[in-house]
C-alpha atoms as a printed R data frame, in Angstrom:
   type eleno elety resid chain resno       x      y       z
1  ATOM     1    CA   MET     A     1   0.000  0.000   0.000
2  ATOM     2    CA   THR     A     2   1.136  3.472  -0.761
3  ATOM     3    CA   ILE     A     3   0.371  6.473   1.360
4  ATOM     4    CA   SER     A     4  -1.478  9.177  -0.538
5  ATOM     5    CA   SER     A     5  -0.525 12.803  -0.025
6  ATOM     6    CA   ARG     A     6  -4.145 13.905   0.299
7  ATOM     7    CA   SER     A     7  -6.753 12.881   2.854
8  ATOM     8    CA   VAL     A     8  -9.264 10.154   2.029
9  ATOM     9    CA   ARG     A     9 -12.201 12.273   3.253
10 ATOM    10    CA   ARG     A    10 -11.351 15.327   1.166
11 ATOM    11    CA   PRO     A    11 -12.867 15.303  -2.355
12 ATOM    12    CA   GLY     A    12 -10.830 16.308  -5.358
13 ATOM    13    CA   ARG     A    13 -11.144 19.423  -7.417
14 ATOM    14    CA   GLY     A    14 -13.329 17.743 -10.080
15 ATOM    15    CA   PRO     A    15 -16.282 16.772  -7.860
16 ATOM    16    CA   ILE     A    16 -16.307 20.187  -6.203
17 ATOM    17    CA   LEU     A    17 -16.386 22.007  -9.552
18 ATOM    18    CA   ALA     A    18 -19.079 19.649 -10.824
19 ATOM    19    CA   SER     A    19 -21.211 20.334  -7.724
20 ATOM    20    CA   VAL     A    20 -20.799 24.103  -8.065
21 ATOM    21    CA   ALA     A    21 -21.675 23.948 -11.788
22 ATOM    22    CA   LEU     A    22 -24.740 21.767 -11.134
23 ATOM    23    CA   HIS     A    23 -26.037 24.068  -8.380
24 ATOM    24    CA   ALA     A    24 -25.452 27.140 -10.562
25 ATOM    25    CA   MET     A    25 -27.409 25.550 -13.425
26 ATOM    26    CA   VAL     A    26 -30.319 24.696 -11.105
27 ATOM    27    CA   VAL     A    27 -30.449 28.238  -9.703
28 ATOM    28    CA   LEU     A    28 -30.236 29.810 -13.168
29 ATOM    29    CA   ALA     A    29 -32.928 27.471 -14.518
30 ATOM    30    CA   ALA     A    30 -35.272 28.312 -11.631
31 ATOM    31    CA   TRP     A    31 -34.638 32.033 -12.112
32 ATOM    32    CA   GLY     A    32 -35.254 31.733 -15.863
33 ATOM    33    CA   VAL     A    33 -38.532 29.869 -15.390
34 ATOM    34    CA   HIS     A    34 -39.684 32.426 -12.824
35 ATOM    35    CA   ARG     A    35 -38.760 35.313 -15.107
36 ATOM    36    CA   ALA     A    36 -40.500 33.732 -18.107
37 ATOM    37    CA   THR     A    37 -43.759 33.034 -16.250
38 ATOM    38    CA   PHE     A    38 -43.916 36.133 -14.023
39 ATOM    39    CA   GLN     A    39 -46.541 38.695 -15.013
40 ATOM    40    CA   PRO     A    40 -46.753 41.954 -13.108
41 ATOM    41    CA   VAL     A    41 -49.945 42.582 -11.167
42 ATOM    42    CA   GLU     A    42 -52.055 45.423 -12.485
43 ATOM    43    CA   TYR     A    43 -54.113 47.263  -9.914
44 ATOM    44    CA   ILE     A    44 -57.229 49.198 -10.869
45 ATOM    45    CA   ALA     A    45 -58.092 52.234  -8.782
46 ATOM    46    CA   VAL     A    46 -61.759 53.158  -8.559
47 ATOM    47    CA   GLU     A    47 -63.021 56.401  -7.068
48 ATOM    48    CA   LEU     A    48 -66.446 56.278  -5.437
49 ATOM    49    CA   ASN     A    49 -68.568 59.185  -4.328
50 ATOM    50    CA   VAL     A    50 -71.015 57.933  -1.690
51 ATOM    51    CA   VAL     A    51 -74.041 60.135  -1.217
52 ATOM    52    CA   ALA     A    52 -76.866 59.388   1.200
53 ATOM    53    CA   GLN     A    53 -80.367 60.330   0.116
54 ATOM    54    CA   VAL     A    54 -82.476 61.646   2.978
55 ATOM    55    CA   GLU     A    55 -86.239 61.589   2.411
56 ATOM    56    CA   GLU     A    56 -87.263 63.450   5.552
57 ATOM    57    CA   GLU     A    57 -85.778 66.395   7.320
58 ATOM    58    CA   LEU     A    58 -83.458 65.704  10.233
59 ATOM    59    CA   ASP     A    59 -84.553 68.741  12.242
60 ATOM    60    CA   ASP     A    60 -87.425 66.850  13.908
61 ATOM    61    CA   PHE     A    61 -85.497 63.594  14.341
62 ATOM    62    CA   GLN     A    62 -85.449 62.220  17.905
63 ATOM    63    CA   LEU     A    63 -83.934 59.125  19.432
64 ATOM    64    CA   ALA     A    64 -86.214 56.632  21.150
65 ATOM    65    CA   ASP     A    65 -86.445 56.803  24.931
66 ATOM    66    CA   PRO     A    66 -84.419 53.893  26.451
67 ATOM    67    CA   ASP     A    67 -87.223 53.251  28.992
68 ATOM    68    CA   ASP     A    68 -89.661 52.549  26.151
69 ATOM    69    CA   LEU     A    69 -87.418 49.835  24.736
70 ATOM    70    CA   VAL     A    70 -88.359 46.577  26.479
71 ATOM    71    CA   VAL     A    71 -86.826 43.253  25.647
72 ATOM    72    CA   GLU     A    72 -88.665 40.262  27.008
73 ATOM    73    CA   THR     A    73 -86.646 37.188  27.905
74 ATOM    74    CA   PRO     A    74 -88.028 33.871  29.192
75 ATOM    75    CA   ASP     A    75 -87.571 33.192  32.911
76 ATOM    76    CA   ASP     A    76 -86.120 29.722  32.409
77 ATOM    77    CA   PRO     A    77 -84.235 29.531  29.128
78 ATOM    78    CA   VAL     A    78 -83.809 26.014  27.753
79 ATOM    79    CA   PRO     A    79 -80.113 25.087  27.586
80 ATOM    80    CA   PRO     A    80 -78.877 23.872  24.191
81 ATOM    81    CA   GLU     A    81 -78.161 20.173  23.854
């Protein structure tokens, strides 16, 4: 057996360059596909003028008296099943 000058765990220059080239091609391909299929979003702005139509005059408008508002509830409500 001969003793090699480089470590057994360390890869050579060829596999490292091949890995870098492969990863670069994958990234460039993904970027190219994204660029080819990307369409900018177009937003449409709409201006609305909201106008309320009042049929009666507001001068004689009055709120209801809270004492007149009665809400009847049953004494024994039935619990839900």
